[in-house]
Amino acid sequence: MAASGTGVMIIRVWVEEGSARPLRAHVRLTDDIVSGVGRGMTLTRVDAVCGAVREWLEEMLTDPDGE
């Protein structure tokens, strides 16, 4: 589990009119709220956003000592 045991994920979504891939999802996340937002990314596919959520949730369950 993450150091503090508490994480935050914020997903802001909008549509870019006229784009071949109009979905935009800016994901900001951390698995340790003590250290603040750790990373951010902008994604354009639903499956990529779902994958980012899944990966982050799995990281939250990971023991920091690798056990």
PDB file of N, CA and C in Angstrom:
ATOM      1  N   MET A   1       0.851  -1.174   0.000  1.00  0.00           N
ATOM      2  CA  MET A   1       0.000   0.000   0.000  1.00  0.00           C
ATOM      3  C   MET A   1       0.893   1.231   0.000  1.00  0.00           C
ATOM      4  N   ALA A   2       0.362   2.332  -0.473  1.00  0.00           N
ATOM      5  CA  ALA A   2       1.093   3.593  -0.517  1.00  0.00           C
ATOM      6  C   ALA A   2       1.497   4.024   0.887  1.00  0.00           C
ATOM      7  N   ALA A   3       2.512   4.881   0.961  1.00  0.00           N
ATOM      8  CA  ALA A   3       3.073   5.296   2.253  1.00  0.00           C
ATOM      9  C   ALA A   3       2.017   5.823   3.215  1.00  0.00           C
ATOM     10  N   SER A   4       1.136   6.713   2.751  1.00  0.00           N
ATOM     11  CA  SER A   4       0.132   7.295   3.647  1.00  0.00           C
ATOM     12  C   SER A   4      -1.135   6.458   3.713  1.00  0.00           C
ATOM     13  N   GLY A   5      -1.305   5.522   2.775  1.00  0.00           N
ATOM     14  CA  GLY A   5      -2.516   4.717   2.732  1.00  0.00           C
ATOM     15  C   GLY A   5      -3.693   5.430   2.092  1.00  0.00           C
ATOM     16  N   THR A   6      -3.504   6.664   1.652  1.00  0.00           N
ATOM     17  CA  THR A   6      -4.568   7.438   1.019  1.00  0.00           C
ATOM     18  C   THR A   6      -4.047   8.047  -0.264  1.00  0.00           C
ATOM     19  N   GLY A   7      -4.800   7.888  -1.335  1.00  0.00           N
ATOM     20  CA  GLY A   7      -4.421   8.469  -2.618  1.00  0.00           C
ATOM     21  C   GLY A   7      -5.552   9.295  -3.182  1.00  0.00           C
ATOM     22  N   VAL A   8      -5.231  10.064  -4.208  1.00  0.00           N
ATOM     23  CA  VAL A   8      -6.219  10.912  -4.869  1.00  0.00           C
ATOM     24  C   VAL A   8      -6.015  10.816  -6.373  1.00  0.00           C
ATOM     25  N   MET A   9      -7.123  10.687  -7.096  1.00  0.00           N
ATOM     26  CA  MET A   9      -7.094  10.734  -8.551  1.00  0.00           C
ATOM     27  C   MET A   9      -8.175  11.712  -8.996  1.00  0.00           C
ATOM     28  N   ILE A  10      -7.789  12.649  -9.857  1.00  0.00           N
ATOM     29  CA  ILE A  10      -8.725  13.623 -10.417  1.00  0.00           C
ATOM     30  C   ILE A  10      -8.716  13.429 -11.928  1.00  0.00           C
ATOM     31  N   ILE A  11      -9.890  13.252 -12.512  1.00  0.00           N
ATOM     32  CA  ILE A  11      -9.993  13.119 -13.965  1.00  0.00           C
ATOM     33  C   ILE A  11     -10.883  14.245 -14.471  1.00  0.00           C
ATOM     34  N   ARG A  12     -10.302  15.124 -15.291  1.00  0.00           N
ATOM     35  CA  ARG A  12     -11.048  16.228 -15.911  1.00  0.00           C
ATOM     36  C   ARG A  12     -11.208  15.871 -17.387  1.00  0.00           C
ATOM     37  N   VAL A  13     -12.444  15.866 -17.878  1.00  0.00           N
ATOM     38  CA  VAL A  13     -12.731  15.403 -19.239  1.00  0.00           C
ATOM     39  C   VAL A  13     -13.410  16.501 -20.046  1.00  0.00           C
ATOM     40  N   TRP A  14     -13.011  16.615 -21.326  1.00  0.00           N
ATOM     41  CA  TRP A  14     -13.661  17.545 -22.249  1.00  0.00           C
ATOM     42  C   TRP A  14     -13.573  16.984 -23.658  1.00  0.00           C
ATOM     43  N   VAL A  15     -14.299  17.612 -24.576  1.00  0.00           N
ATOM     44  CA  VAL A  15     -14.330  17.184 -25.980  1.00  0.00           C
ATOM     45  C   VAL A  15     -13.695  18.264 -26.834  1.00  0.00           C
ATOM     46  N   GLU A  16     -12.738  17.870 -27.663  1.00  0.00           N
ATOM     47  CA  GLU A  16     -12.080  18.778 -28.612  1.00  0.00           C
ATOM     48  C   GLU A  16     -12.793  18.629 -29.954  1.00  0.00           C
ATOM     49  N   GLU A  17     -13.684  19.555 -30.240  1.00  0.00           N
ATOM     50  CA  GLU A  17     -14.443  19.516 -31.495  1.00  0.00           C
ATOM     51  C   GLU A  17     -13.493  19.533 -32.689  1.00  0.00           C
ATOM     52  N   GLY A  18     -13.813  18.739 -33.711  1.00  0.00           N
ATOM     53  CA  GLY A  18     -13.044  18.726 -34.942  1.00  0.00           C
ATOM     54  C   GLY A  18     -11.821  17.832 -34.913  1.00  0.00           C
ATOM     55  N   SER A  19     -11.510  17.247 -33.773  1.00  0.00           N
ATOM     56  CA  SER A  19     -10.344  16.371 -33.666  1.00  0.00           C
ATOM     57  C   SER A  19     -10.717  14.957 -34.088  1.00  0.00           C
ATOM     58  N   ALA A  20      -9.757  14.235 -34.657  1.00  0.00           N
ATOM     59  CA  ALA A  20      -9.982  12.835 -35.021  1.00  0.00           C
ATOM     60  C   ALA A  20     -10.279  12.000 -33.774  1.00  0.00           C
ATOM     61  N   ARG A  21      -9.671  12.362 -32.662  1.00  0.00           N
ATOM     62  CA  ARG A  21      -9.946  11.742 -31.357  1.00  0.00           C
ATOM     63  C   ARG A  21     -10.366  12.857 -30.409  1.00  0.00           C
ATOM     64  N   PRO A  22     -11.658  13.154 -30.344  1.00  0.00           N
ATOM     65  CA  PRO A  22     -12.117  14.340 -29.612  1.00  0.00           C
ATOM     66  C   PRO A  22     -12.059  14.239 -28.081  1.00  0.00           C
ATOM     67  N   LEU A  23     -12.005  13.022 -27.538  1.00  0.00           N
ATOM     68  CA  LEU A  23     -11.964  12.883 -26.081  1.00  0.00           C
ATOM     69  C   LEU A  23     -10.635  13.374 -25.535  1.00  0.00           C
ATOM     70  N   ARG A  24     -10.691  14.160 -24.488  1.00  0.00           N
ATOM     71  CA  ARG A  24      -9.507  14.562 -23.741  1.00  0.00           C
ATOM     72  C   ARG A  24      -9.808  14.294 -22.269  1.00  0.00           C
ATOM     73  N   ALA A  25      -8.906  13.598 -21.612  1.00  0.00           N
ATOM     74  CA  ALA A  25      -9.050  13.326 -20.183  1.00  0.00           C
ATOM     75  C   ALA A  25      -7.717  13.629 -19.529  1.00  0.00           C
ATOM     76  N   HIS A  26      -7.689  14.663 -18.698  1.00  0.00           N
ATOM     77  CA  HIS A  26      -6.463  14.990 -17.975  1.00  0.00           C
ATOM     78  C   HIS A  26      -6.556  14.311 -16.618  1.00  0.00           C
ATOM     79  N   VAL A  27      -5.614  13.423 -16.362  1.00  0.00           N
ATOM     80  CA  VAL A  27      -5.600  12.633 -15.135  1.00  0.00           C
ATOM     81  C   VAL A  27      -4.464  13.136 -14.253  1.00  0.00           C
ATOM     82  N   ARG A  28      -4.798  13.495 -13.036  1.00  0.00           N
ATOM     83  CA  ARG A  28      -3.789  13.878 -12.027  1.00  0.00           C
ATOM     84  C   ARG A  28      -3.941  12.897 -10.887  1.00  0.00           C
ATOM     85  N   LEU A  29      -2.813  12.363 -10.418  1.00  0.00           N
ATOM     86  CA  LEU A  29      -2.927  11.349  -9.381  1.00  0.00           C
ATOM     87  C   LEU A  29      -1.716  11.304  -8.472  1.00  0.00           C
ATOM     88  N   THR A  30      -1.968  10.743  -7.310  1.00  0.00           N
ATOM     89  CA  THR A  30      -0.905  10.451  -6.355  1.00  0.00           C
ATOM     90  C   THR A  30      -1.329   9.241  -5.550  1.00  0.00           C
ATOM     91  N   ASP A  31      -0.360   8.458  -5.130  1.00  0.00           N
ATOM     92  CA  ASP A  31      -0.664   7.343  -4.232  1.00  0.00           C
ATOM     93  C   ASP A  31      -0.169   7.658  -2.822  1.00  0.00           C
ATOM     94  N   ASP A  32       0.203   8.924  -2.622  1.00  0.00           N
ATOM     95  CA  ASP A  32       0.666   9.376  -1.300  1.00  0.00           C
ATOM     96  C   ASP A  32       0.314  10.853  -1.150  1.00  0.00           C
ATOM     97  N   ILE A  33      -0.819  11.143  -0.500  1.00  0.00           N
ATOM     98  CA  ILE A  33      -1.280  12.536  -0.421  1.00  0.00           C
ATOM     99  C   ILE A  33      -0.338  13.428   0.375  1.00  0.00           C
ATOM    100  N   VAL A  34       0.515  12.833   1.180  1.00  0.00           N
ATOM    101  CA  VAL A  34       1.476  13.623   1.947  1.00  0.00           C
ATOM    102  C   VAL A  34       2.428  14.358   1.002  1.00  0.00           C
ATOM    103  N   SER A  35       2.802  13.722  -0.112  1.00  0.00           N
ATOM    104  CA  SER A  35       3.753  14.334  -1.041  1.00  0.00           C
ATOM    105  C   SER A  35       3.079  15.127  -2.161  1.00  0.00           C
ATOM    106  N   GLY A  36       1.761  15.186  -2.187  1.00  0.00           N
ATOM    107  CA  GLY A  36       1.051  15.966  -3.209  1.00  0.00           C
ATOM    108  C   GLY A  36       0.852  15.194  -4.506  1.00  0.00           C
ATOM    109  N   VAL A  37       0.367  15.894  -5.533  1.00  0.00           N
ATOM    110  CA  VAL A  37       0.100  15.257  -6.817  1.00  0.00           C
ATOM    111  C   VAL A  37       1.416  14.789  -7.418  1.00  0.00           C
ATOM    112  N   GLY A  38       1.481  13.509  -7.727  1.00  0.00           N
ATOM    113  CA  GLY A  38       2.721  12.926  -8.210  1.00  0.00           C
ATOM    114  C   GLY A  38       2.887  12.983  -9.712  1.00  0.00           C
ATOM    115  N   ARG A  39       1.812  12.750 -10.461  1.00  0.00           N
ATOM    116  CA  ARG A  39       1.924  12.738 -11.920  1.00  0.00           C
ATOM    117  C   ARG A  39       0.641  13.231 -12.556  1.00  0.00           C
ATOM    118  N   GLY A  40       0.792  13.600 -13.802  1.00  0.00           N
ATOM    119  CA  GLY A  40      -0.354  14.026 -14.591  1.00  0.00           C
ATOM    120  C   GLY A  40      -0.168  13.575 -16.024  1.00  0.00           C
ATOM    121  N   MET A  41      -1.273  13.315 -16.696  1.00  0.00           N
ATOM    122  CA  MET A  41      -1.216  12.894 -18.091  1.00  0.00           C
ATOM    123  C   MET A  41      -2.520  13.277 -18.777  1.00  0.00           C
ATOM    124  N   THR A  42      -2.457  13.534 -20.071  1.00  0.00           N
ATOM    125  CA  THR A  42      -3.653  13.777 -20.853  1.00  0.00           C
ATOM    126  C   THR A  42      -3.808  12.623 -21.825  1.00  0.00           C
ATOM    127  N   LEU A  43      -4.973  12.004 -21.792  1.00  0.00           N
ATOM    128  CA  LEU A  43      -5.245  10.822 -22.598  1.00  0.00           C
ATOM    129  C   LEU A  43      -6.381  11.102 -23.576  1.00  0.00           C
ATOM    130  N   THR A  44      -6.422  10.332 -24.677  1.00  0.00           N
ATOM    131  CA  THR A  44      -7.429  10.580 -25.721  1.00  0.00           C
ATOM    132  C   THR A  44      -8.284   9.362 -26.036  1.00  0.00           C
ATOM    133  N   ARG A  45      -8.093   8.271 -25.292  1.00  0.00           N
ATOM    134  CA  ARG A  45      -8.882   7.063 -25.541  1.00  0.00           C
ATOM    135  C   ARG A  45      -9.494   6.570 -24.233  1.00  0.00           C
ATOM    136  N   VAL A  46     -10.733   6.108 -24.322  1.00  0.00           N
ATOM    137  CA  VAL A  46     -11.428   5.601 -23.141  1.00  0.00           C
ATOM    138  C   VAL A  46     -10.643   4.464 -22.501  1.00  0.00           C
ATOM    139  N   ASP A  47     -10.149   3.531 -23.303  1.00  0.00           N
ATOM    140  CA  ASP A  47      -9.420   2.402 -22.729  1.00  0.00           C
ATOM    141  C   ASP A  47      -8.128   2.843 -22.039  1.00  0.00           C
ATOM    142  N   ALA A  48      -7.504   3.901 -22.506  1.00  0.00           N
ATOM    143  CA  ALA A  48      -6.300   4.424 -21.854  1.00  0.00           C
ATOM    144  C   ALA A  48      -6.647   5.022 -20.491  1.00  0.00           C
ATOM    145  N   VAL A  49      -7.779   5.721 -20.407  1.00  0.00           N
ATOM    146  CA  VAL A  49      -8.214   6.291 -19.123  1.00  0.00           C
ATOM    147  C   VAL A  49      -8.541   5.157 -18.146  1.00  0.00           C
ATOM    148  N   CYS A  50      -9.263   4.151 -18.621  1.00  0.00           N
ATOM    149  CA  CYS A  50      -9.591   3.000 -17.765  1.00  0.00           C
ATOM    150  C   CYS A  50      -8.326   2.290 -17.303  1.00  0.00           C
ATOM    151  N   GLY A  51      -7.353   2.154 -18.196  1.00  0.00           N
ATOM    152  CA  GLY A  51      -6.086   1.522 -17.845  1.00  0.00           C
ATOM    153  C   GLY A  51      -5.335   2.313 -16.788  1.00  0.00           C
ATOM    154  N   ALA A  52      -5.355   3.644 -16.894  1.00  0.00           N
ATOM    155  CA  ALA A  52      -4.688   4.491 -15.902  1.00  0.00           C
ATOM    156  C   ALA A  52      -5.344   4.339 -14.531  1.00  0.00           C
ATOM    157  N   VAL A  53      -6.674   4.259 -14.516  1.00  0.00           N
ATOM    158  CA  VAL A  53      -7.393   4.064 -13.248  1.00  0.00           C
ATOM    159  C   VAL A  53      -7.032   2.709 -12.654  1.00  0.00           C
ATOM    160  N   ARG A  54      -7.061   1.671 -13.473  1.00  0.00           N
ATOM    161  CA  ARG A  54      -6.740   0.319 -12.994  1.00  0.00           C
ATOM    162  C   ARG A  54      -5.308   0.257 -12.439  1.00  0.00           C
ATOM    163  N   GLU A  55      -4.354   0.811 -13.175  1.00  0.00           N
ATOM    164  CA  GLU A  55      -2.949   0.792 -12.744  1.00  0.00           C
ATOM    165  C   GLU A  55      -2.775   1.511 -11.415  1.00  0.00           C
ATOM    166  N   TRP A  56      -3.432   2.663 -11.273  1.00  0.00           N
ATOM    167  CA  TRP A  56      -3.324   3.436 -10.036  1.00  0.00           C
ATOM    168  C   TRP A  56      -3.924   2.663  -8.857  1.00  0.00           C
ATOM    169  N   LEU A  57      -5.083   2.042  -9.074  1.00  0.00           N
ATOM    170  CA  LEU A  57      -5.704   1.257  -8.004  1.00  0.00           C
ATOM    171  C   LEU A  57      -4.810   0.093  -7.593  1.00  0.00           C
ATOM    172  N   GLU A  58      -4.190  -0.558  -8.569  1.00  0.00           N
ATOM    173  CA  GLU A  58      -3.277  -1.657  -8.250  1.00  0.00           C
ATOM    174  C   GLU A  58      -2.058  -1.153  -7.489  1.00  0.00           C
ATOM    175  N   GLU A  59      -1.560   0.032  -7.840  1.00  0.00           N
ATOM    176  CA  GLU A  59      -0.443   0.629  -7.096  1.00  0.00           C
ATOM    177  C   GLU A  59      -0.836   0.900  -5.650  1.00  0.00           C
ATOM    178  N   MET A  60      -2.081   1.296  -5.435  1.00  0.00           N
ATOM    179  CA  MET A  60      -2.545   1.577  -4.076  1.00  0.00           C
ATOM    180  C   MET A  60      -2.527   0.311  -3.225  1.00  0.00           C
ATOM    181  N   LEU A  61      -2.664  -0.858  -3.848  1.00  0.00           N
ATOM    182  CA  LEU A  61      -2.662  -2.113  -3.105  1.00  0.00           C
ATOM    183  C   LEU A  61      -1.265  -2.700  -2.929  1.00  0.00           C
ATOM    184  N   THR A  62      -0.282  -2.133  -3.593  1.00  0.00           N
ATOM    185  CA  THR A  62       1.075  -2.666  -3.550  1.00  0.00           C
ATOM    186  C   THR A  62       1.766  -2.293  -2.251  1.00  0.00           C
ATOM    187  N   ASP A  63       2.415  -3.258  -1.649  1.00  0.00           N
ATOM    188  CA  ASP A  63       3.203  -3.037  -0.435  1.00  0.00           C
ATOM    189  C   ASP A  63       4.450  -2.231  -0.815  1.00  0.00           C
ATOM    190  N   PRO A  64       4.742  -1.107  -0.136  1.00  0.00           N
ATOM    191  CA  PRO A  64       5.900  -0.290  -0.477  1.00  0.00           C
ATOM    192  C   PRO A  64       7.234  -1.035  -0.333  1.00  0.00           C
ATOM    193  N   ASP A  65       7.247  -2.126   0.447  1.00  0.00           N
ATOM    194  CA  ASP A  65       8.466  -2.919   0.614  1.00  0.00           C
ATOM    195  C   ASP A  65       8.570  -4.033  -0.421  1.00  0.00           C
ATOM    196  N   GLY A  66       7.590  -4.062  -1.360  1.00  0.00           N
ATOM    197  CA  GLY A  66       7.613  -5.061  -2.421  1.00  0.00           C
ATOM    198  C   GLY A  66       7.155  -6.444  -1.982  1.00  0.00           C
ATOM    199  N   GLU A  67       6.496  -6.539  -0.873  1.00  0.00           N
ATOM    200  CA  GLU A  67       6.039  -7.832  -0.363  1.00  0.00           C
ATOM    201  C   GLU A  67       4.586  -8.055  -0.659  1.00  0.00           C
TER     202      GLU A  67
END
